[in-house]
Amino acid sequence: MKHFNFIKGFLLALLFVFAAQVKADENILVNGGFEEWSAGALTAWGKDGSKASAHNATIAQSTDSDSGSYAVEVAGATGNKRLASKAYTLPAGTYSLSAFIKQSGDAAGAFRLGYAVIKDGAIAYHYLNDPTYVTEEWEYYGVEFTLEEVTTVSVLVMNSKVGNGASILVDDVELIALSTT
């Protein structure tokens, strides 16, 4: 029986390693292309009613997309406005976060890309890159980050206040595990 349990445990460990390798190049985020909306609400993004939600932006569905049928417009304001994903619990490792972003309308806005760490049901802190100004064309932007331990995060695309209230369009957000431990 002891030998059977060892083999069972070994095979289970192999299955987890294989599953992690298969998913290494897949987007972790649900609805990163912003194709799924229900009654005007964006699926897997936005305010979820909890104090852990990092979302505080006014958003709208846009047909001006990088790919697919839709993108999301993040309205500008005098303060920072965050489009936030639902929370994901991720293993320790290195991740690539990317998005296609452009200005909405005539004014060039600015954004910051990153994540918020959720602990005990609340936002503990957030990491965001420096503000970057957008152009009239869809452009790819990306950052890499490392988590030292299992961490619950919410992906953020912030319409930065340095953009003087201009709205931005966001599409094709991806969170990819480059390596996990």
mmCIF file with all atom_site columns, C-alpha atoms in Angstrom:
data_model
loop_
_atom_site.group_PDB
_atom_site.id
_atom_site.type_symbol
_atom_site.label_atom_id
_atom_site.label_alt_id
_atom_site.label_comp_id
_atom_site.label_asym_id
_atom_site.label_entity_id
_atom_site.label_seq_id
_atom_site.pdbx_PDB_ins_code
_atom_site.Cartn_x
_atom_site.Cartn_y
_atom_site.Cartn_z
_atom_site.occupancy
_atom_site.B_iso_or_equiv
_atom_site.pdbx_formal_charge
_atom_site.auth_seq_id
_atom_site.auth_comp_id
_atom_site.auth_asym_id
_atom_site.auth_atom_id
_atom_site.pdbx_PDB_model_num
ATOM 1   C CA . MET A 1 1   ? 0.000   0.000  0.000   1.00 0.00 ? 1   MET A CA 1
ATOM 2   C CA . LYS A 1 2   ? 2.874   2.339  0.830   1.00 0.00 ? 2   LYS A CA 1
ATOM 3   C CA . HIS A 1 3   ? 4.367   1.727  -2.631  1.00 0.00 ? 3   HIS A CA 1
ATOM 4   C CA . PHE A 1 4   ? 0.982   2.463  -4.264  1.00 0.00 ? 4   PHE A CA 1
ATOM 5   C CA . ASN A 1 5   ? 0.656   5.799  -2.422  1.00 0.00 ? 5   ASN A CA 1
ATOM 6   C CA . PHE A 1 6   ? 4.166   6.793  -3.514  1.00 0.00 ? 6   PHE A CA 1
ATOM 7   C CA . ILE A 1 7   ? 3.373   6.008  -7.169  1.00 0.00 ? 7   ILE A CA 1
ATOM 8   C CA . LYS A 1 8   ? 0.017   7.798  -6.923  1.00 0.00 ? 8   LYS A CA 1
ATOM 9   C CA . GLY A 1 9   ? 1.709   10.891 -5.436  1.00 0.00 ? 9   GLY A CA 1
ATOM 10  C CA . PHE A 1 10  ? 4.461   10.801 -8.061  1.00 0.00 ? 10  PHE A CA 1
ATOM 11  C CA . LEU A 1 11  ? 1.957   10.561 -10.917 1.00 0.00 ? 11  LEU A CA 1
ATOM 12  C CA . LEU A 1 12  ? -0.118  13.389 -9.442  1.00 0.00 ? 12  LEU A CA 1
ATOM 13  C CA . ALA A 1 13  ? 3.007   15.575 -9.209  1.00 0.00 ? 13  ALA A CA 1
ATOM 14  C CA . LEU A 1 14  ? 3.825   14.806 -12.855 1.00 0.00 ? 14  LEU A CA 1
ATOM 15  C CA . LEU A 1 15  ? 0.296   15.764 -13.841 1.00 0.00 ? 15  LEU A CA 1
ATOM 16  C CA . PHE A 1 16  ? 0.645   19.166 -12.103 1.00 0.00 ? 16  PHE A CA 1
ATOM 17  C CA . VAL A 1 17  ? 4.007   19.813 -13.786 1.00 0.00 ? 17  VAL A CA 1
ATOM 18  C CA . PHE A 1 18  ? 2.562   18.880 -17.177 1.00 0.00 ? 18  PHE A CA 1
ATOM 19  C CA . ALA A 1 19  ? -0.510  21.086 -16.622 1.00 0.00 ? 19  ALA A CA 1
ATOM 20  C CA . ALA A 1 20  ? 1.691   24.048 -15.643 1.00 0.00 ? 20  ALA A CA 1
ATOM 21  C CA . GLN A 1 21  ? 3.802   23.606 -18.779 1.00 0.00 ? 21  GLN A CA 1
ATOM 22  C CA . VAL A 1 22  ? 0.771   23.380 -21.049 1.00 0.00 ? 22  VAL A CA 1
ATOM 23  C CA . LYS A 1 23  ? -0.715  26.598 -19.630 1.00 0.00 ? 23  LYS A CA 1
ATOM 24  C CA . ALA A 1 24  ? 2.577   28.550 -19.567 1.00 0.00 ? 24  ALA A CA 1
ATOM 25  C CA . ASP A 1 25  ? 1.833   30.349 -22.861 1.00 0.00 ? 25  ASP A CA 1
ATOM 26  C CA . GLU A 1 26  ? -1.894  30.893 -22.253 1.00 0.00 ? 26  GLU A CA 1
ATOM 27  C CA . ASN A 1 27  ? -3.534  34.103 -21.144 1.00 0.00 ? 27  ASN A CA 1
ATOM 28  C CA . ILE A 1 28  ? -4.476  33.755 -17.482 1.00 0.00 ? 28  ILE A CA 1
ATOM 29  C CA . LEU A 1 29  ? -7.053  36.559 -17.708 1.00 0.00 ? 29  LEU A CA 1
ATOM 30  C CA . VAL A 1 30  ? -10.702 35.882 -18.418 1.00 0.00 ? 30  VAL A CA 1
ATOM 31  C CA . ASN A 1 31  ? -12.084 38.140 -21.165 1.00 0.00 ? 31  ASN A CA 1
ATOM 32  C CA . GLY A 1 32  ? -8.779  39.927 -21.847 1.00 0.00 ? 32  GLY A CA 1
ATOM 33  C CA . GLY A 1 33  ? -10.052 40.762 -25.339 1.00 0.00 ? 33  GLY A CA 1
ATOM 34  C CA . PHE A 1 34  ? -13.162 42.480 -23.900 1.00 0.00 ? 34  PHE A CA 1
ATOM 35  C CA . GLU A 1 35  ? -15.540 40.540 -26.133 1.00 0.00 ? 35  GLU A CA 1
ATOM 36  C CA . GLU A 1 36  ? -17.904 39.471 -23.325 1.00 0.00 ? 36  GLU A CA 1
ATOM 37  C CA . TRP A 1 37  ? -20.395 42.059 -22.038 1.00 0.00 ? 37  TRP A CA 1
ATOM 38  C CA . SER A 1 38  ? -23.708 41.508 -20.290 1.00 0.00 ? 38  SER A CA 1
ATOM 39  C CA . ALA A 1 39  ? -26.280 44.302 -19.956 1.00 0.00 ? 39  ALA A CA 1
ATOM 40  C CA . GLY A 1 40  ? -23.541 46.910 -20.424 1.00 0.00 ? 40  GLY A CA 1
ATOM 41  C CA . ALA A 1 41  ? -21.241 45.331 -17.822 1.00 0.00 ? 41  ALA A CA 1
ATOM 42  C CA . LEU A 1 42  ? -17.826 43.944 -18.746 1.00 0.00 ? 42  LEU A CA 1
ATOM 43  C CA . THR A 1 43  ? -17.440 40.274 -17.797 1.00 0.00 ? 43  THR A CA 1
ATOM 44  C CA . ALA A 1 44  ? -14.580 39.507 -15.317 1.00 0.00 ? 44  ALA A CA 1
ATOM 45  C CA . TRP A 1 45  ? -13.569 43.180 -15.037 1.00 0.00 ? 45  TRP A CA 1
ATOM 46  C CA . GLY A 1 46  ? -14.824 46.153 -13.064 1.00 0.00 ? 46  GLY A CA 1
ATOM 47  C CA . LYS A 1 47  ? -16.378 46.753 -9.683  1.00 0.00 ? 47  LYS A CA 1
ATOM 48  C CA . ASP A 1 48  ? -17.396 43.554 -7.911  1.00 0.00 ? 48  ASP A CA 1
ATOM 49  C CA . GLY A 1 49  ? -18.893 45.166 -4.804  1.00 0.00 ? 49  GLY A CA 1
ATOM 50  C CA . SER A 1 50  ? -16.016 44.151 -2.512  1.00 0.00 ? 50  SER A CA 1
ATOM 51  C CA . LYS A 1 51  ? -13.508 46.387 -0.787  1.00 0.00 ? 51  LYS A CA 1
ATOM 52  C CA . ALA A 1 52  ? -10.839 44.414 -2.660  1.00 0.00 ? 52  ALA A CA 1
ATOM 53  C CA . SER A 1 53  ? -11.931 45.798 -6.029  1.00 0.00 ? 53  SER A CA 1
ATOM 54  C CA . ALA A 1 54  ? -9.331  48.185 -7.414  1.00 0.00 ? 54  ALA A CA 1
ATOM 55  C CA . HIS A 1 55  ? -11.739 49.350 -10.120 1.00 0.00 ? 55  HIS A CA 1
ATOM 56  C CA . ASN A 1 56  ? -12.853 52.976 -9.982  1.00 0.00 ? 56  ASN A CA 1
ATOM 57  C CA . ALA A 1 57  ? -13.200 53.921 -13.668 1.00 0.00 ? 57  ALA A CA 1
ATOM 58  C CA . THR A 1 58  ? -16.167 54.736 -15.826 1.00 0.00 ? 58  THR A CA 1
ATOM 59  C CA . ILE A 1 59  ? -16.004 52.309 -18.759 1.00 0.00 ? 59  ILE A CA 1
ATOM 60  C CA . ALA A 1 60  ? -17.878 51.802 -22.014 1.00 0.00 ? 60  ALA A CA 1
ATOM 61  C CA . GLN A 1 61  ? -17.916 49.220 -24.773 1.00 0.00 ? 61  GLN A CA 1
ATOM 62  C CA . SER A 1 62  ? -16.195 50.391 -27.965 1.00 0.00 ? 62  SER A CA 1
ATOM 63  C CA . THR A 1 63  ? -16.280 48.927 -31.482 1.00 0.00 ? 63  THR A CA 1
ATOM 64  C CA . ASP A 1 64  ? -12.889 50.576 -32.207 1.00 0.00 ? 64  ASP A CA 1
ATOM 65  C CA . SER A 1 65  ? -10.823 47.499 -31.350 1.00 0.00 ? 65  SER A CA 1
ATOM 66  C CA . ASP A 1 66  ? -7.334  46.165 -31.973 1.00 0.00 ? 66  ASP A CA 1
ATOM 67  C CA . SER A 1 67  ? -8.784  42.712 -32.645 1.00 0.00 ? 67  SER A CA 1
ATOM 68  C CA . GLY A 1 68  ? -12.172 41.097 -32.302 1.00 0.00 ? 68  GLY A CA 1
ATOM 69  C CA . SER A 1 69  ? -15.345 43.154 -32.177 1.00 0.00 ? 69  SER A CA 1
ATOM 70  C CA . TYR A 1 70  ? -14.889 45.204 -29.005 1.00 0.00 ? 70  TYR A CA 1
ATOM 71  C CA . ALA A 1 71  ? -12.462 47.116 -26.812 1.00 0.00 ? 71  ALA A CA 1
ATOM 72  C CA . VAL A 1 72  ? -13.105 49.010 -23.593 1.00 0.00 ? 72  VAL A CA 1
ATOM 73  C CA . GLU A 1 73  ? -13.008 52.779 -23.260 1.00 0.00 ? 73  GLU A CA 1
ATOM 74  C CA . VAL A 1 74  ? -11.707 54.021 -19.921 1.00 0.00 ? 74  VAL A CA 1
ATOM 75  C CA . ALA A 1 75  ? -13.031 57.540 -19.373 1.00 0.00 ? 75  ALA A CA 1
ATOM 76  C CA . GLY A 1 76  ? -10.596 60.241 -18.395 1.00 0.00 ? 76  GLY A CA 1
ATOM 77  C CA . ALA A 1 77  ? -10.923 62.452 -15.340 1.00 0.00 ? 77  ALA A CA 1
ATOM 78  C CA . THR A 1 78  ? -8.865  64.835 -13.226 1.00 0.00 ? 78  THR A CA 1
ATOM 79  C CA . GLY A 1 79  ? -7.808  61.878 -11.043 1.00 0.00 ? 79  GLY A CA 1
ATOM 80  C CA . ASN A 1 80  ? -6.404  58.432 -11.787 1.00 0.00 ? 80  ASN A CA 1
ATOM 81  C CA . LYS A 1 81  ? -9.049  55.955 -12.968 1.00 0.00 ? 81  LYS A CA 1
ATOM 82  C CA . ARG A 1 82  ? -8.372  52.218 -12.831 1.00 0.00 ? 82  ARG A CA 1
ATOM 83  C CA . LEU A 1 83  ? -9.826  49.454 -14.996 1.00 0.00 ? 83  LEU A CA 1
ATOM 84  C CA . ALA A 1 84  ? -9.342  46.350 -12.826 1.00 0.00 ? 84  ALA A CA 1
ATOM 85  C CA . SER A 1 85  ? -9.709  42.647 -13.527 1.00 0.00 ? 85  SER A CA 1
ATOM 86  C CA . LYS A 1 86  ? -11.260 40.206 -11.137 1.00 0.00 ? 86  LYS A CA 1
ATOM 87  C CA . ALA A 1 87  ? -8.781  38.821 -8.579  1.00 0.00 ? 87  ALA A CA 1
ATOM 88  C CA . TYR A 1 88  ? -6.481  35.914 -9.487  1.00 0.00 ? 88  TYR A CA 1
ATOM 89  C CA . THR A 1 89  ? -4.385  33.850 -7.067  1.00 0.00 ? 89  THR A CA 1
ATOM 90  C CA . LEU A 1 90  ? -1.037  33.222 -8.763  1.00 0.00 ? 90  LEU A CA 1
ATOM 91  C CA . PRO A 1 91  ? 1.914   31.036 -7.804  1.00 0.00 ? 91  PRO A CA 1
ATOM 92  C CA . ALA A 1 92  ? 5.340   32.560 -7.218  1.00 0.00 ? 92  ALA A CA 1
ATOM 93  C CA . GLY A 1 93  ? 7.023   33.302 -10.528 1.00 0.00 ? 93  GLY A CA 1
ATOM 94  C CA . THR A 1 94  ? 7.669   35.800 -13.285 1.00 0.00 ? 94  THR A CA 1
ATOM 95  C CA . TYR A 1 95  ? 4.804   37.178 -15.370 1.00 0.00 ? 95  TYR A CA 1
ATOM 96  C CA . SER A 1 96  ? 4.366   39.234 -18.520 1.00 0.00 ? 96  SER A CA 1
ATOM 97  C CA . LEU A 1 97  ? 1.493   41.730 -18.560 1.00 0.00 ? 97  LEU A CA 1
ATOM 98  C CA . SER A 1 98  ? 0.645   43.411 -21.856 1.00 0.00 ? 98  SER A CA 1
ATOM 99  C CA . ALA A 1 99  ? -2.105  45.375 -23.575 1.00 0.00 ? 99  ALA A CA 1
ATOM 100 C CA . PHE A 1 100 ? -2.884  47.259 -26.765 1.00 0.00 ? 100 PHE A CA 1
ATOM 101 C CA . ILE A 1 101 ? -3.819  50.862 -25.968 1.00 0.00 ? 101 ILE A CA 1
ATOM 102 C CA . LYS A 1 102 ? -4.622  54.017 -27.933 1.00 0.00 ? 102 LYS A CA 1
ATOM 103 C CA . GLN A 1 103 ? -6.259  57.379 -27.447 1.00 0.00 ? 103 GLN A CA 1
ATOM 104 C CA . SER A 1 104 ? -10.012 57.735 -27.706 1.00 0.00 ? 104 SER A CA 1
ATOM 105 C CA . GLY A 1 105 ? -10.957 60.859 -29.626 1.00 0.00 ? 105 GLY A CA 1
ATOM 106 C CA . ASP A 1 106 ? -8.690  63.782 -30.438 1.00 0.00 ? 106 ASP A CA 1
ATOM 107 C CA . ALA A 1 107 ? -6.752  64.141 -27.183 1.00 0.00 ? 107 ALA A CA 1
ATOM 108 C CA . ALA A 1 108 ? -3.788  61.945 -26.243 1.00 0.00 ? 108 ALA A CA 1
ATOM 109 C CA . GLY A 1 109 ? -4.302  60.418 -22.816 1.00 0.00 ? 109 GLY A CA 1
ATOM 110 C CA . ALA A 1 110 ? -1.821  58.566 -20.638 1.00 0.00 ? 110 ALA A CA 1
ATOM 111 C CA . PHE A 1 111 ? -1.946  55.218 -18.868 1.00 0.00 ? 111 PHE A CA 1
ATOM 112 C CA . ARG A 1 112 ? -0.138  53.074 -16.325 1.00 0.00 ? 112 ARG A CA 1
ATOM 113 C CA . LEU A 1 113 ? -0.070  49.260 -16.470 1.00 0.00 ? 113 LEU A CA 1
ATOM 114 C CA . GLY A 1 114 ? 0.300   46.998 -13.415 1.00 0.00 ? 114 GLY A CA 1
ATOM 115 C CA . TYR A 1 115 ? -1.475  45.111 -10.650 1.00 0.00 ? 115 TYR A CA 1
ATOM 116 C CA . ALA A 1 116 ? -2.928  45.468 -7.152  1.00 0.00 ? 116 ALA A CA 1
ATOM 117 C CA . VAL A 1 117 ? -2.119  42.938 -4.426  1.00 0.00 ? 117 VAL A CA 1
ATOM 118 C CA . ILE A 1 118 ? -5.164  41.742 -2.482  1.00 0.00 ? 118 ILE A CA 1
ATOM 119 C CA . LYS A 1 119 ? -4.638  40.627 1.153   1.00 0.00 ? 119 LYS A CA 1
ATOM 120 C CA . ASP A 1 120 ? -7.312  39.843 3.734   1.00 0.00 ? 120 ASP A CA 1
ATOM 121 C CA . GLY A 1 121 ? -10.035 41.006 1.344   1.00 0.00 ? 121 GLY A CA 1
ATOM 122 C CA . ALA A 1 122 ? -8.552  44.473 0.771   1.00 0.00 ? 122 ALA A CA 1
ATOM 123 C CA . ILE A 1 123 ? -6.001  46.134 -1.505  1.00 0.00 ? 123 ILE A CA 1
ATOM 124 C CA . ALA A 1 124 ? -2.625  45.930 0.262   1.00 0.00 ? 124 ALA A CA 1
ATOM 125 C CA . TYR A 1 125 ? -0.628  47.877 -2.334  1.00 0.00 ? 125 TYR A CA 1
ATOM 126 C CA . HIS A 1 126 ? -0.248  48.231 -6.082  1.00 0.00 ? 126 HIS A CA 1
ATOM 127 C CA . TYR A 1 127 ? 2.564   48.298 -8.619  1.00 0.00 ? 127 TYR A CA 1
ATOM 128 C CA . LEU A 1 128 ? 2.213   50.417 -11.760 1.00 0.00 ? 128 LEU A CA 1
ATOM 129 C CA . ASN A 1 129 ? 4.706   51.433 -14.435 1.00 0.00 ? 129 ASN A CA 1
ATOM 130 C CA . ASP A 1 130 ? 5.429   55.113 -15.090 1.00 0.00 ? 130 ASP A CA 1
ATOM 131 C CA . PRO A 1 131 ? 2.780   57.069 -17.026 1.00 0.00 ? 131 PRO A CA 1
ATOM 132 C CA . THR A 1 132 ? 3.000   56.598 -20.787 1.00 0.00 ? 132 THR A CA 1
ATOM 133 C CA . TYR A 1 133 ? 1.252   58.795 -23.357 1.00 0.00 ? 133 TYR A CA 1
ATOM 134 C CA . VAL A 1 134 ? -0.784  57.067 -26.050 1.00 0.00 ? 134 VAL A CA 1
ATOM 135 C CA . THR A 1 135 ? -1.172  57.855 -29.738 1.00 0.00 ? 135 THR A CA 1
ATOM 136 C CA . GLU A 1 136 ? -3.934  57.650 -32.357 1.00 0.00 ? 136 GLU A CA 1
ATOM 137 C CA . GLU A 1 137 ? -2.865  54.107 -33.357 1.00 0.00 ? 137 GLU A CA 1
ATOM 138 C CA . TRP A 1 138 ? -3.124  50.855 -31.414 1.00 0.00 ? 138 TRP A CA 1
ATOM 139 C CA . GLU A 1 139 ? 0.240   50.158 -29.786 1.00 0.00 ? 139 GLU A CA 1
ATOM 140 C CA . TYR A 1 140 ? 1.526   47.222 -27.750 1.00 0.00 ? 140 TYR A CA 1
ATOM 141 C CA . TYR A 1 141 ? 2.742   47.937 -24.217 1.00 0.00 ? 141 TYR A CA 1
ATOM 142 C CA . GLY A 1 142 ? 4.096   45.452 -21.724 1.00 0.00 ? 142 GLY A CA 1
ATOM 143 C CA . VAL A 1 143 ? 5.761   44.979 -18.357 1.00 0.00 ? 143 VAL A CA 1
ATOM 144 C CA . GLU A 1 144 ? 7.218   42.012 -16.519 1.00 0.00 ? 144 GLU A CA 1
ATOM 145 C CA . PHE A 1 145 ? 6.989   41.407 -12.795 1.00 0.00 ? 145 PHE A CA 1
ATOM 146 C CA . THR A 1 146 ? 7.972   38.740 -10.288 1.00 0.00 ? 146 THR A CA 1
ATOM 147 C CA . LEU A 1 147 ? 5.912   37.456 -7.382  1.00 0.00 ? 147 LEU A CA 1
ATOM 148 C CA . GLU A 1 148 ? 8.020   35.974 -4.571  1.00 0.00 ? 148 GLU A CA 1
ATOM 149 C CA . GLU A 1 149 ? 5.174   33.903 -3.101  1.00 0.00 ? 149 GLU A CA 1
ATOM 150 C CA . VAL A 1 150 ? 1.611   32.828 -3.879  1.00 0.00 ? 150 VAL A CA 1
ATOM 151 C CA . THR A 1 151 ? -0.184  36.163 -4.303  1.00 0.00 ? 151 THR A CA 1
ATOM 152 C CA . THR A 1 152 ? -3.713  37.316 -5.106  1.00 0.00 ? 152 THR A CA 1
ATOM 153 C CA . VAL A 1 153 ? -3.648  40.134 -7.665  1.00 0.00 ? 153 VAL A CA 1
ATOM 154 C CA . SER A 1 154 ? -5.983  42.209 -9.781  1.00 0.00 ? 154 SER A CA 1
ATOM 155 C CA . VAL A 1 155 ? -4.593  43.440 -13.113 1.00 0.00 ? 155 VAL A CA 1
ATOM 156 C CA . LEU A 1 156 ? -4.815  47.223 -13.578 1.00 0.00 ? 156 LEU A CA 1
ATOM 157 C CA . VAL A 1 157 ? -4.883  49.533 -16.575 1.00 0.00 ? 157 VAL A CA 1
ATOM 158 C CA . MET A 1 158 ? -4.961  53.044 -15.136 1.00 0.00 ? 158 MET A CA 1
ATOM 159 C CA . ASN A 1 159 ? -6.059  56.051 -17.127 1.00 0.00 ? 159 ASN A CA 1
ATOM 160 C CA . SER A 1 160 ? -3.490  58.408 -15.605 1.00 0.00 ? 160 SER A CA 1
ATOM 161 C CA . LYS A 1 161 ? -4.371  61.920 -14.474 1.00 0.00 ? 161 LYS A CA 1
ATOM 162 C CA . VAL A 1 162 ? -1.303  63.214 -16.350 1.00 0.00 ? 162 VAL A CA 1
ATOM 163 C CA . GLY A 1 163 ? -3.362  62.641 -19.531 1.00 0.00 ? 163 GLY A CA 1
ATOM 164 C CA . ASN A 1 164 ? -5.417  65.738 -18.658 1.00 0.00 ? 164 ASN A CA 1
ATOM 165 C CA . GLY A 1 165 ? -8.751  63.938 -18.597 1.00 0.00 ? 165 GLY A CA 1
ATOM 166 C CA . ALA A 1 166 ? -8.510  62.297 -22.033 1.00 0.00 ? 166 ALA A CA 1
ATOM 167 C CA . SER A 1 167 ? -10.139 58.877 -22.448 1.00 0.00 ? 167 SER A CA 1
ATOM 168 C CA . ILE A 1 168 ? -8.166  55.822 -23.610 1.00 0.00 ? 168 ILE A CA 1
ATOM 169 C CA . LEU A 1 169 ? -9.093  52.593 -25.416 1.00 0.00 ? 169 LEU A CA 1
ATOM 170 C CA . VAL A 1 170 ? -7.767  49.246 -24.157 1.00 0.00 ? 170 VAL A CA 1
ATOM 171 C CA . ASP A 1 171 ? -7.825  45.848 -25.879 1.00 0.00 ? 171 ASP A CA 1
ATOM 172 C CA . ASP A 1 172 ? -6.159  42.430 -25.815 1.00 0.00 ? 172 ASP A CA 1
ATOM 173 C CA . VAL A 1 173 ? -4.839  42.477 -22.241 1.00 0.00 ? 173 VAL A CA 1
ATOM 174 C CA . GLU A 1 174 ? -2.745  39.378 -21.499 1.00 0.00 ? 174 GLU A CA 1
ATOM 175 C CA . LEU A 1 175 ? -1.169  38.007 -18.343 1.00 0.00 ? 175 LEU A CA 1
ATOM 176 C CA . ILE A 1 176 ? 1.240   35.192 -19.156 1.00 0.00 ? 176 ILE A CA 1
ATOM 177 C CA . ALA A 1 177 ? 3.255   33.088 -16.714 1.00 0.00 ? 177 ALA A CA 1
ATOM 178 C CA . LEU A 1 178 ? 6.855   33.108 -17.966 1.00 0.00 ? 178 LEU A CA 1
ATOM 179 C CA . SER A 1 179 ? 8.041   30.832 -15.155 1.00 0.00 ? 179 SER A CA 1
ATOM 180 C CA . THR A 1 180 ? 6.505   29.615 -11.898 1.00 0.00 ? 180 THR A CA 1
ATOM 181 C CA . THR A 1 181 ? 7.871   27.811 -8.883  1.00 0.00 ? 181 THR A CA 1
#
